[in-house]
PDB file of C-alpha atoms and ligand atoms in Angstrom:
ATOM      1  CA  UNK A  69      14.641   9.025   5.985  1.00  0.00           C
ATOM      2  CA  UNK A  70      11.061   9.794   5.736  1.00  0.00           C
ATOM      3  CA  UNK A  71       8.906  12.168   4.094  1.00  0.00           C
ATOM      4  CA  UNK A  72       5.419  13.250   4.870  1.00  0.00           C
ATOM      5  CA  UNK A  73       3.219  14.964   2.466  1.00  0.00           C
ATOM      6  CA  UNK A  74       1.054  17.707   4.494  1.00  0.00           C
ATOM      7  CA  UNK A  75      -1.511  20.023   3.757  1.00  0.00           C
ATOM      8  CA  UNK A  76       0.817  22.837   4.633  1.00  0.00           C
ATOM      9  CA  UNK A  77       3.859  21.697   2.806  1.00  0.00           C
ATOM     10  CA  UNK A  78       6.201  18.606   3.495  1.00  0.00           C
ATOM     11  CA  UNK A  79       8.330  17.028   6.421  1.00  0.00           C
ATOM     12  CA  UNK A  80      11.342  15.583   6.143  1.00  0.00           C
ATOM     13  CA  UNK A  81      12.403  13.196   9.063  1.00  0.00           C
ATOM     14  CA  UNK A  82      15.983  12.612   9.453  1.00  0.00           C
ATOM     15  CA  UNK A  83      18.560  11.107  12.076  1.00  0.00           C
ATOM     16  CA  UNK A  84      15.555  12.264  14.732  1.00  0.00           C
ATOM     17  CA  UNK A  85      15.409  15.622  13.309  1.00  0.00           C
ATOM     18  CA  UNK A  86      12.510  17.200  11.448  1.00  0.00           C
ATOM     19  CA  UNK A  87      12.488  19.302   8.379  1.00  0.00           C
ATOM     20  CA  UNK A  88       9.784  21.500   6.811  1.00  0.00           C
ATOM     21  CA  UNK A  89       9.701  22.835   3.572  1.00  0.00           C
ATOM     22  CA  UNK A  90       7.740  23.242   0.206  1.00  0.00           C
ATOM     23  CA  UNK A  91       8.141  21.312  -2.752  1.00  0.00           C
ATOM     24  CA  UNK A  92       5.938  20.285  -5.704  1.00  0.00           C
ATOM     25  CA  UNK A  93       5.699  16.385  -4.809  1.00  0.00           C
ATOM     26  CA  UNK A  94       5.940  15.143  -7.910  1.00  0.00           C
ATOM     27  CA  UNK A  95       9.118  16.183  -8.803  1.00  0.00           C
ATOM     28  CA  UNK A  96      10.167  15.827  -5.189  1.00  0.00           C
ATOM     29  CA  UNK A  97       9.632  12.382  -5.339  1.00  0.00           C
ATOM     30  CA  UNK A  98      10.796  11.398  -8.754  1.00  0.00           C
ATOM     31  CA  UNK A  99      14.381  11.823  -8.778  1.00  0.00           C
ATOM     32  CA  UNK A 100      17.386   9.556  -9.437  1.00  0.00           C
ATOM     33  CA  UNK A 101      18.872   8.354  -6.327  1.00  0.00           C
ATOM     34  CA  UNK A 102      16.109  10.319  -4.091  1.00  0.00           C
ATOM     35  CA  UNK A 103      17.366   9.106  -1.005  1.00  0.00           C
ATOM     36  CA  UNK A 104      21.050  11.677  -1.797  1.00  0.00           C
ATOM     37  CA  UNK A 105      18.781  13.701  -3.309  1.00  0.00           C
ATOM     38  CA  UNK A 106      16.868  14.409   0.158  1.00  0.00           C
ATOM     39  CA  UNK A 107      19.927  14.351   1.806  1.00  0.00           C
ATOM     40  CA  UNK A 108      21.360  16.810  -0.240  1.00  0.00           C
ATOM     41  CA  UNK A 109      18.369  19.034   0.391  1.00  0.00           C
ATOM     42  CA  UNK A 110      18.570  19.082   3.921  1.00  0.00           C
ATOM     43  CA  UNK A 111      21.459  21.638   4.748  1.00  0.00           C
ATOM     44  CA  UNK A 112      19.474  24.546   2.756  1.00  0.00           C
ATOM     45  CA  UNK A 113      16.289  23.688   4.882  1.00  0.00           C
ATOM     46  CA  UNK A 114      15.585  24.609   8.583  1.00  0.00           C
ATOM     47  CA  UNK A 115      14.773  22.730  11.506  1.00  0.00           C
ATOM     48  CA  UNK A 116      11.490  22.223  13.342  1.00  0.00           C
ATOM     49  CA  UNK A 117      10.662  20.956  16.695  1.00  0.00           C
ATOM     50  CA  UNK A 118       9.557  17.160  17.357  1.00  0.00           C
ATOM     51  CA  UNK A 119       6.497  18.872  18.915  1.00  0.00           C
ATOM     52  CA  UNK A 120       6.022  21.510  16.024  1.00  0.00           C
ATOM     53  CA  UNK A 121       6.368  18.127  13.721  1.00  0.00           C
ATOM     54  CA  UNK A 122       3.941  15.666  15.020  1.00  0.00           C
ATOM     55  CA  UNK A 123       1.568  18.710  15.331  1.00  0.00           C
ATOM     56  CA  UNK A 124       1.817  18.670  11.717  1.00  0.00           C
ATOM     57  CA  UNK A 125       1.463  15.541  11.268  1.00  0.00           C
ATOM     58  CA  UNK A 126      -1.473  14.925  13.450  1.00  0.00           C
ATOM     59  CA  UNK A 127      -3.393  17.866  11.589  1.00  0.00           C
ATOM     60  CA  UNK A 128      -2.525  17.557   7.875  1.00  0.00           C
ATOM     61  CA  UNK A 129      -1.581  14.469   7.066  1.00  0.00           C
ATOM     62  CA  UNK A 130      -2.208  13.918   3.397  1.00  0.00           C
ATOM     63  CA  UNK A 131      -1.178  10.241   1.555  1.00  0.00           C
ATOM     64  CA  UNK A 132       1.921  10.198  -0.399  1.00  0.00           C
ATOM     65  CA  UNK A 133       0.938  10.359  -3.299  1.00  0.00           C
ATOM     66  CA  UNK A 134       1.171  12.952  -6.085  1.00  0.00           C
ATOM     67  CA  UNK A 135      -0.256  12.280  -9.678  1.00  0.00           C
ATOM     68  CA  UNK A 136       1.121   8.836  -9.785  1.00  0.00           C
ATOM     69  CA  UNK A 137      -1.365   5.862 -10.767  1.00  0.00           C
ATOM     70  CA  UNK A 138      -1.269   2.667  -8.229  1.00  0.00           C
ATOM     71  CA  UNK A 139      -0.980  -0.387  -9.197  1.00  0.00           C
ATOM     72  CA  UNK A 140      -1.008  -3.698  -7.473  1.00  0.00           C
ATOM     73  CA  UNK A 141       1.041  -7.500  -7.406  1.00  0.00           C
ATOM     74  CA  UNK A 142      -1.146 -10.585  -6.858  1.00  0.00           C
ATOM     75  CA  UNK A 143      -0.689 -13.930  -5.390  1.00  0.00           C
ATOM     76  CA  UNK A 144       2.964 -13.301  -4.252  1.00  0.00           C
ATOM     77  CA  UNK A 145       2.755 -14.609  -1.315  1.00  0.00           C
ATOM     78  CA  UNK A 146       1.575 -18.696  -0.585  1.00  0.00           C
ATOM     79  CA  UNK A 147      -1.100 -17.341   1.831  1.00  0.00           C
ATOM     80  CA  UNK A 148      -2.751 -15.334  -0.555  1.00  0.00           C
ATOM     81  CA  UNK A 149      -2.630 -18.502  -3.434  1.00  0.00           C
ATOM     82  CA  UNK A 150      -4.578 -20.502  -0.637  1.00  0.00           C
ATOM     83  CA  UNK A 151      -7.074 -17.844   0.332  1.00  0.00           C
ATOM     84  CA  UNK A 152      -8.102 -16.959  -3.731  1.00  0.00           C
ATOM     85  CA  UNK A 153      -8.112 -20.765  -4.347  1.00  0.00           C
ATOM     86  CA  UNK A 154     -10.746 -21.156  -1.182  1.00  0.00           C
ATOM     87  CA  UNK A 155     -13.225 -18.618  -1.713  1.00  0.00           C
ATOM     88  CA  UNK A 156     -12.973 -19.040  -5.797  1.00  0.00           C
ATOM     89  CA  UNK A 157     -13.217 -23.165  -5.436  1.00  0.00           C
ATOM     90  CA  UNK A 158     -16.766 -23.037  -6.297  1.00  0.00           C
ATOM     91  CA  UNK A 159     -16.356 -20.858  -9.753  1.00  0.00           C
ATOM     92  CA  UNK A 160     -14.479 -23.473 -10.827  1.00  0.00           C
ATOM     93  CA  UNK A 161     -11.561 -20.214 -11.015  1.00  0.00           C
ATOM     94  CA  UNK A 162      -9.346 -22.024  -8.534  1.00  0.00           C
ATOM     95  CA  UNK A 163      -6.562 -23.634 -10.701  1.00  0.00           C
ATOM     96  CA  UNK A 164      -6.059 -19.406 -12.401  1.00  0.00           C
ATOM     97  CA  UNK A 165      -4.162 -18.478  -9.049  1.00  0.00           C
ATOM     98  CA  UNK A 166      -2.168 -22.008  -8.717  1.00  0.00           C
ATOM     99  CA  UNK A 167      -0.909 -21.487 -12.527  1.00  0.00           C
ATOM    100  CA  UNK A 168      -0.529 -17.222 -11.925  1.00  0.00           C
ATOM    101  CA  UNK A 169       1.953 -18.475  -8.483  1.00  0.00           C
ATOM    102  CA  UNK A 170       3.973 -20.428 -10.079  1.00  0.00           C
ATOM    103  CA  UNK A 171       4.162 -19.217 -13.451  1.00  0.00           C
ATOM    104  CA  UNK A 172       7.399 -16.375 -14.789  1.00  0.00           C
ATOM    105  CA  UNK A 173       4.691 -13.469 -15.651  1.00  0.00           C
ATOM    106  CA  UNK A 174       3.449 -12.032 -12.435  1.00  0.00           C
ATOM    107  CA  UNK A 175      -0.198 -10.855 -11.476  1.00  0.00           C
ATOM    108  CA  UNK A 176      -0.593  -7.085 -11.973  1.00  0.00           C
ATOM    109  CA  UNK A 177      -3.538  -5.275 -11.686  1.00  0.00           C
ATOM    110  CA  UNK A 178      -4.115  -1.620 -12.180  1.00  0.00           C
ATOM    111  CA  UNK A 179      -5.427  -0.602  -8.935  1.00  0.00           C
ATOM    112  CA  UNK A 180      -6.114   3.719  -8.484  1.00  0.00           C
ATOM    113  CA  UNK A 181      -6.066   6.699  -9.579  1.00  0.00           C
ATOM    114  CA  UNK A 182      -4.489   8.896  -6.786  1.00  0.00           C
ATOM    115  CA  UNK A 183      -8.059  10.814  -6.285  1.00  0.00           C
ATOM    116  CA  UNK A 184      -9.435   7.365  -4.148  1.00  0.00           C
ATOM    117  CA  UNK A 185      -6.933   6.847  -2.493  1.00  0.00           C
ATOM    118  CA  UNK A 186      -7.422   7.092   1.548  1.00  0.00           C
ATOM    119  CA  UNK A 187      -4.206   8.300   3.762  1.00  0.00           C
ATOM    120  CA  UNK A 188      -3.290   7.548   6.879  1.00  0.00           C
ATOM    121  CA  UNK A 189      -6.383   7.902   9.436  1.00  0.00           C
ATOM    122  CA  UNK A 190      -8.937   8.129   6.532  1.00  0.00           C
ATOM    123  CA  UNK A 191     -11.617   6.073   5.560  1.00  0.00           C
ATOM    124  CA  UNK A 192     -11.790   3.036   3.860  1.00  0.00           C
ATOM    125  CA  UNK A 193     -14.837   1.944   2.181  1.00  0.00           C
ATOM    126  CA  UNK A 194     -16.104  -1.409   1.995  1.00  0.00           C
ATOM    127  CA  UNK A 195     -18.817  -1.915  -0.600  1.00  0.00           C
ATOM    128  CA  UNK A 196     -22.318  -2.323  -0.518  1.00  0.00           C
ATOM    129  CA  UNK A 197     -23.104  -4.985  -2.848  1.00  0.00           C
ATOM    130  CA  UNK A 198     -20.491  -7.868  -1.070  1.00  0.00           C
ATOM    131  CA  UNK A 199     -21.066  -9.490   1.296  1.00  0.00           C
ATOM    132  CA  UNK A 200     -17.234 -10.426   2.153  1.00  0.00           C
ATOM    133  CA  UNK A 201     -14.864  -7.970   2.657  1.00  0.00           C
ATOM    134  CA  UNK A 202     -11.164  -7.857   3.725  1.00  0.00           C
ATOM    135  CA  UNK A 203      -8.273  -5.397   3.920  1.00  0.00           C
ATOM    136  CA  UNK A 204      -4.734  -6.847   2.190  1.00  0.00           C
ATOM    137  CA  UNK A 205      -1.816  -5.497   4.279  1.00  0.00           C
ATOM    138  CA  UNK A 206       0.914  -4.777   2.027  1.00  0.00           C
ATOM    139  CA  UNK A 207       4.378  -3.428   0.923  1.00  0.00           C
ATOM    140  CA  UNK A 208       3.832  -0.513  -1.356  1.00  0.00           C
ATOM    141  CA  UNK A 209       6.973   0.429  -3.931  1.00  0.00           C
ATOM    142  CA  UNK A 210       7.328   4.009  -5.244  1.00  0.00           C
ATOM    143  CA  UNK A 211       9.261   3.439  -8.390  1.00  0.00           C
ATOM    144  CA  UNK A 212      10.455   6.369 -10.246  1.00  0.00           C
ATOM    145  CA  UNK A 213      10.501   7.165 -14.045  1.00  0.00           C
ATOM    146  CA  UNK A 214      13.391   5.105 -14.641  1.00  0.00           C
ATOM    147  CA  UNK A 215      11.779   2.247 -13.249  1.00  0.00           C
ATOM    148  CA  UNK A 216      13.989   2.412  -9.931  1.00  0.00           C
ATOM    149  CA  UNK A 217      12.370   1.531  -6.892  1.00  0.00           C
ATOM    150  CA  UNK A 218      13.378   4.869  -4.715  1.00  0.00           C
ATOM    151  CA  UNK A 219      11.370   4.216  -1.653  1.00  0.00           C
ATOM    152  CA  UNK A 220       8.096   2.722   0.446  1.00  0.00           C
ATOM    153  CA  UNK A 221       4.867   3.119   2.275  1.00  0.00           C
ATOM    154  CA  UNK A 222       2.296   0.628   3.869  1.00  0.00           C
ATOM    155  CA  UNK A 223      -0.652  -0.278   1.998  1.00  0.00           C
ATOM    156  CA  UNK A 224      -4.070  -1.648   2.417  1.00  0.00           C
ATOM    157  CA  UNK A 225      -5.460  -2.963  -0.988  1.00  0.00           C
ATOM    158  CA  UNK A 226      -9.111  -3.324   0.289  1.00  0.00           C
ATOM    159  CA  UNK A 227     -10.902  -6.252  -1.491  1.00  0.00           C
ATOM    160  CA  UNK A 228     -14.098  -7.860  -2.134  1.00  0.00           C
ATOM    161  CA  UNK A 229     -13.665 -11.829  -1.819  1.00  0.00           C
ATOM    162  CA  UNK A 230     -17.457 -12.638  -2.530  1.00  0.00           C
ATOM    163  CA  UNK A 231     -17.387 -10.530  -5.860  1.00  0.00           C
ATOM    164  CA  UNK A 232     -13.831 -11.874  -6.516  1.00  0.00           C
ATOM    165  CA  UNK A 233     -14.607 -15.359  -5.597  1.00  0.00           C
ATOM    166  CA  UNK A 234     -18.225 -15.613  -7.565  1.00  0.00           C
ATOM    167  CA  UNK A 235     -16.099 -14.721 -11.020  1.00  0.00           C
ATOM    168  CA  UNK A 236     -12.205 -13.682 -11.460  1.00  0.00           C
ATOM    169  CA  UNK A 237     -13.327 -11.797 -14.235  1.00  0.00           C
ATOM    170  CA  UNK A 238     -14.934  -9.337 -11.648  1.00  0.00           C
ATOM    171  CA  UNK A 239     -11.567  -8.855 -10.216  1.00  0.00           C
ATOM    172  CA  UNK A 240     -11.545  -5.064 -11.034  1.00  0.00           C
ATOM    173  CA  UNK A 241     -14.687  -4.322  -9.557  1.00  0.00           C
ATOM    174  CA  UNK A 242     -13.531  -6.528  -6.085  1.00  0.00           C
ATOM    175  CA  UNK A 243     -10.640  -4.490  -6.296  1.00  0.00           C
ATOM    176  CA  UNK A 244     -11.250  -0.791  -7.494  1.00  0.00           C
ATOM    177  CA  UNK A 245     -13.871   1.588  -6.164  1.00  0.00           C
ATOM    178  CA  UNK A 246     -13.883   4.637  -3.909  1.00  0.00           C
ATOM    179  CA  UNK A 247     -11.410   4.645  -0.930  1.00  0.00           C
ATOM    180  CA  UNK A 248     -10.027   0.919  -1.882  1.00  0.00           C
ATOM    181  CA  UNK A 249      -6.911   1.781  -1.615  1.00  0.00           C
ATOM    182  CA  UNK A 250      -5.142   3.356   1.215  1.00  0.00           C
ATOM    183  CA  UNK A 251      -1.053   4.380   1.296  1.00  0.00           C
ATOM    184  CA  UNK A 252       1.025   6.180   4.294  1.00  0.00           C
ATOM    185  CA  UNK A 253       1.781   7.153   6.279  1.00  0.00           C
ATOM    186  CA  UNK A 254       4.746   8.356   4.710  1.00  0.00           C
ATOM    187  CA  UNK A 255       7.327   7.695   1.887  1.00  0.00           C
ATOM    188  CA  UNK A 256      10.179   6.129   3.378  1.00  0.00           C
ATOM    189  CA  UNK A 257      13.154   6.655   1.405  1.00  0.00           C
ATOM    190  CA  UNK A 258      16.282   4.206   2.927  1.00  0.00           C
ATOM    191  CA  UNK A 259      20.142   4.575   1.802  1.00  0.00           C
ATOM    192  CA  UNK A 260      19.481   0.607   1.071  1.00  0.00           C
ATOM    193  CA  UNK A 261      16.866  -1.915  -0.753  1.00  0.00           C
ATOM    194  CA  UNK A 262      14.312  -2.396   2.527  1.00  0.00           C
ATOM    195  CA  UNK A 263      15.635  -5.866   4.229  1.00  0.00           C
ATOM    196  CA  UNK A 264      14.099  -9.107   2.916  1.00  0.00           C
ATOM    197  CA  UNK A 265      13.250 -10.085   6.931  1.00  0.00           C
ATOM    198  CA  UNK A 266      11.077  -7.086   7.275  1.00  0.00           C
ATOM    199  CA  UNK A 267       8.042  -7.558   9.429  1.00  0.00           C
ATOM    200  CA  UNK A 268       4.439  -6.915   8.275  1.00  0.00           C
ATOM    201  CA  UNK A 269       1.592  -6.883  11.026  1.00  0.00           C
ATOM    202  CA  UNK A 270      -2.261  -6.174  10.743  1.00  0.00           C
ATOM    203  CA  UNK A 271      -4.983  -5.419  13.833  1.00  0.00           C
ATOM    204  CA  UNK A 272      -8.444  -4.974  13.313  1.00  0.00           C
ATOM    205  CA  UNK A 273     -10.480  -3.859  15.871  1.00  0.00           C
ATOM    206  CA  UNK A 274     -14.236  -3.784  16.602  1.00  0.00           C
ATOM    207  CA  UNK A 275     -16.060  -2.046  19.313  1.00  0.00           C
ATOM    208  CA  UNK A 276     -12.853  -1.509  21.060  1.00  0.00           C
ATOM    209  CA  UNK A 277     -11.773  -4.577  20.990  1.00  0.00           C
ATOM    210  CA  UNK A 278      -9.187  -6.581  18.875  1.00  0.00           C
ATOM    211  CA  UNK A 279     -10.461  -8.838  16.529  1.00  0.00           C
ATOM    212  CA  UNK A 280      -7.680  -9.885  14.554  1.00  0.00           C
ATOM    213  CA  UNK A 281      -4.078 -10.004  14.407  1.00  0.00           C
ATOM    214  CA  UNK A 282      -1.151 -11.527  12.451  1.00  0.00           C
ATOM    215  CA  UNK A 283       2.018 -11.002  11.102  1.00  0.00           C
ATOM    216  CA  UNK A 284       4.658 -11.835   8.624  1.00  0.00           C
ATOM    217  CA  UNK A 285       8.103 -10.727   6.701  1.00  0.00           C
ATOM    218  CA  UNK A 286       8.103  -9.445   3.564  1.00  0.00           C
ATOM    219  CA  UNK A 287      10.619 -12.655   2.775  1.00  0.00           C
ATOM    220  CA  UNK A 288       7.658 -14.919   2.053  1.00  0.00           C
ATOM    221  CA  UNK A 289       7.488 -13.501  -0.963  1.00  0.00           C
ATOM    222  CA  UNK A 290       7.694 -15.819  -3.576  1.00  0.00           C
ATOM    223  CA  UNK A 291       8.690 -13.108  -6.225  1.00  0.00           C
ATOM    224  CA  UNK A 292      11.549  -9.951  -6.282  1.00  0.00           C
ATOM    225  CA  UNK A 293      10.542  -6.453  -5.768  1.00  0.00           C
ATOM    226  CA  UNK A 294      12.740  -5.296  -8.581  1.00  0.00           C
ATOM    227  CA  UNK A 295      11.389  -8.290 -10.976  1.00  0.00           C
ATOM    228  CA  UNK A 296       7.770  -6.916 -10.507  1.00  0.00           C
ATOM    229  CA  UNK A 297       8.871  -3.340 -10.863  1.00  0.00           C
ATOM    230  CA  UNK A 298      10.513  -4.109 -14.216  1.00  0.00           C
ATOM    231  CA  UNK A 299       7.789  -6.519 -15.075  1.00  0.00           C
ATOM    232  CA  UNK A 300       5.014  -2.960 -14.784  1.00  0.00           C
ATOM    233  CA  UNK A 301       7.435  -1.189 -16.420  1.00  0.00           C
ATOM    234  CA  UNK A 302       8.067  -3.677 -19.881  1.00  0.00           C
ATOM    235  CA  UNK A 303       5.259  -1.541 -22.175  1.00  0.00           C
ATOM    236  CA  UNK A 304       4.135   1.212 -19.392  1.00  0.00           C
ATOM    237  CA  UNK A 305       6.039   4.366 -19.210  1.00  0.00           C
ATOM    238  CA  UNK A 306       5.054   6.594 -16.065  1.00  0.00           C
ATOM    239  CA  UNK A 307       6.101  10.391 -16.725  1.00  0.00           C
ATOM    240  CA  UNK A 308       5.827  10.514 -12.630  1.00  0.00           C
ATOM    241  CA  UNK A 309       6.324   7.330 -11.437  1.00  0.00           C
ATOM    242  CA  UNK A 310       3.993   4.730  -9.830  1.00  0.00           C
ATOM    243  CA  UNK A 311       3.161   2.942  -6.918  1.00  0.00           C
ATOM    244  CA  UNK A 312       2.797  -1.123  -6.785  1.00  0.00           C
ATOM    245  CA  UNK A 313       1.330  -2.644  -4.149  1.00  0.00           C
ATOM    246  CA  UNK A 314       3.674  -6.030  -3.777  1.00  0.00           C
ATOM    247  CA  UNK A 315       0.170  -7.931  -2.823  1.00  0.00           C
ATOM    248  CA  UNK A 316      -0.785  -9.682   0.550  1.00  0.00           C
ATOM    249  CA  UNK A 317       0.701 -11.996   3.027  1.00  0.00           C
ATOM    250  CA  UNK A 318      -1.576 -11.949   5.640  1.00  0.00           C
ATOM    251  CA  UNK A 319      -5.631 -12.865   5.031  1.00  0.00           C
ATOM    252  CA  UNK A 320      -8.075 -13.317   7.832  1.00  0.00           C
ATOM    253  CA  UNK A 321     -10.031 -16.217   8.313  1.00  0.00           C
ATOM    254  CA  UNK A 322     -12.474 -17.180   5.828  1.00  0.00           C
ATOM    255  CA  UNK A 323     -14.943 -16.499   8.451  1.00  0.00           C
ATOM    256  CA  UNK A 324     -14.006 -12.789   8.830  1.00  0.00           C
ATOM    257  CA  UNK A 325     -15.695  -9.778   6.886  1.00  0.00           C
ATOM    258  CA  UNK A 326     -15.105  -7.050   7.801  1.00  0.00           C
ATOM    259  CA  UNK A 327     -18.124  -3.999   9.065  1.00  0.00           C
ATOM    260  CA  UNK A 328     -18.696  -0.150   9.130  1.00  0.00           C
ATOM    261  CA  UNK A 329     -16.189   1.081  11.879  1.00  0.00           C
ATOM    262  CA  UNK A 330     -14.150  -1.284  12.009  1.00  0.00           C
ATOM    263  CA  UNK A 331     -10.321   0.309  12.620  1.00  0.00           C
ATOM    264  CA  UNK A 332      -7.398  -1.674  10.445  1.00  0.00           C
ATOM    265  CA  UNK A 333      -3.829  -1.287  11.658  1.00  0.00           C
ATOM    266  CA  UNK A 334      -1.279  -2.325   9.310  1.00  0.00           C
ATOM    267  CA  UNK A 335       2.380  -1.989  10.424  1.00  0.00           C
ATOM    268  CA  UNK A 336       5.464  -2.105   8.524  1.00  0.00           C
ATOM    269  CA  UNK A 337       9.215  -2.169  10.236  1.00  0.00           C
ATOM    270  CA  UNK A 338      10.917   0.880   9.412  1.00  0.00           C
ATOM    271  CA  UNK A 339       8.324   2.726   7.335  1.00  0.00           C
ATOM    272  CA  UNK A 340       5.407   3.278  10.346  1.00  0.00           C
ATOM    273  CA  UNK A 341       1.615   2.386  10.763  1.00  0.00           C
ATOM    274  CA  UNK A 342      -1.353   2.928   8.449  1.00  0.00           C
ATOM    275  CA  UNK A 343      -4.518   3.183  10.526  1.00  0.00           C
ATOM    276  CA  UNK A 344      -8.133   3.443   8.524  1.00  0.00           C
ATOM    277  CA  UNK A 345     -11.296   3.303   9.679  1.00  0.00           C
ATOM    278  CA  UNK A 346     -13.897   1.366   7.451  1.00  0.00           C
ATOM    279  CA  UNK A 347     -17.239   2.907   6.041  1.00  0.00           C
ATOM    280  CA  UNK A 348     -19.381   2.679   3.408  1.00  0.00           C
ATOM    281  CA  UNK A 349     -19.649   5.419   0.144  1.00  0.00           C
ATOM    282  CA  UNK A 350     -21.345   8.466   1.952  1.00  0.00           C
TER     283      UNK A 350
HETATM  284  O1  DO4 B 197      -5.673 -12.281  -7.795  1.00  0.00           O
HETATM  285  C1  DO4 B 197      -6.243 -11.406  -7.259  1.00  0.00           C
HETATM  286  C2  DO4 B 197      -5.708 -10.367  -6.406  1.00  0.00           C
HETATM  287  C3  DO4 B 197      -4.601 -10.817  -5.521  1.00  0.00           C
HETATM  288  C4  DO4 B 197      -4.142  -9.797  -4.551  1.00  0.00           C
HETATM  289  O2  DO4 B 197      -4.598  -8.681  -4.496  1.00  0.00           O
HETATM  290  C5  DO4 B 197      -3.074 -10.169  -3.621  1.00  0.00           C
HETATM  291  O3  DO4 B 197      -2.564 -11.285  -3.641  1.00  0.00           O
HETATM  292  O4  DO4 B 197      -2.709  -9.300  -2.820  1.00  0.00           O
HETATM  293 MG1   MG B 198      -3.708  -7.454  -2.847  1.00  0.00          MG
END
């Protein structure tokens, strides 16, 4: 099932039938077992119209996201080891991401604070000082208090590869500033653990017209989604959960940066499509 945080409450999709209710998200979200928990929910609730629904949807879309903090996985994915090693060959930085691939202790990175995060059909900034920009399509975990992954969204972990790749100690400011991180559309909340072969795809267009596209499963991963949950959660405790961005398997060509208007499509089997437009800071 999926939920949808609105401006005018919250939509539950189930079995092609819509529900709308209110609910403090939070709390909604961070249950035991959330997918019986929704389920349980959905006999007291009433029924609105597919129409009624993507009306909704269309108009008050908000990202799914309550107070949670986001946090993000790095070089998971062989891909994203070759791309970091490229751009941070002349630093000297590049042997840091071989050792972080293969070694036991995953990359994690804090990554926002829920107030900069974009949802679906926002804006994404880019920043004004690089000169090489990218978006990272990726899984996105919500893992509850317990430390119990209870469901997903797609994510776009917007990145700055010049600032990254001049020092890797200027990872958090390649990695964390307004609108660099974008979640939704929805939280999708399955009976099961998402399937390994899932398929991840990213578009970007430009002017109308496509100027990128690729795709992967989430199998590539190199690492477990549980083992990087429970590696966050070792000496963090998260009264409302937290999001983790699993990190990227797809990276455009070194030649690719990306520019103001720019439209990035990442897709995700079973959870739905996360479309931003890019920008700079108003
Ligand atoms: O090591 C820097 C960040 C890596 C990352 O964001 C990714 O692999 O997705
Ligand atoms: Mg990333």
């Amino acid at each position: 099932m999926k939920i949808f945080k609105l401006t005018r409450g919250i939509i539950l999709q189930h079995r092609s039938s819509n529900y709308l209710f209110e609910y403090a998200w939070d709390s909604l979200i961070n249950q035991d077992n959330l997918y019986k928990a929704l389920s349980g929910m959905i006999e007291g609730l009433i029924a609105i119209s597919d129409e009624q629904a993507s009306d909704m949807i269309n108009n008050g879309l908000l990202p799914p996201i309550g107070s949670q903090e986001v946090w993000a996985a790095g070089v998971t994915y062989l891909r994203s080891r070759e791309a970091r090693m490229e751009e941070s060959a002349e630093s000297g930085a590049a042997d840091l991401y071989d050792k972080v691939y293969a070694a036991e202790r995953p990359e994690l990175f804090f990554k926002s604070m829920p107030h900069r995060v974009a949802g679906h059909r926002q804006r994404v900034y880019i920043r004004r000082d690089s000169a090489w920009n990218v978006p990272e399509p990726e899984l996105a975990l919500f893992i509850n208090s317990k430390g119990i992954i209870q469901g997903y969204t797609v994510a776009n972990d917007m990145s700055s590869r010049s600032i990254e790749g001049e020092n890797a100690l200027y990872l958090p400011q390649a990695k964390i500033y307004e609108r660099s991180a974008a979640l939704g559309p929805c939280l999708y909340v399955p009976e099961q653990p998402i399937p390994a072969e899932t398929a991840i795809r990213m578009s970007i267009d430009r002017d109308g017209a496509e100027v990128y596209r690729d795709e992967t499963s989430i199998a590539r991963m190199k690492r477990s989604l549980p083992e990087l949950a429970g590696y966050l959660y070792r000496e963090c405790d998260f009264e409302q959960g937290c999001f983790l961005m699993t990190g990227t398997c797809l990276v455009p060509p070194n030649d690719f940066t990306l520019q103001e208007k720019d439209v990035v499509h990442i897709t995700i089997d079973g959870i739905g499509q996360l479309v931003n437009t890019v920008s700079y800071k108003p």
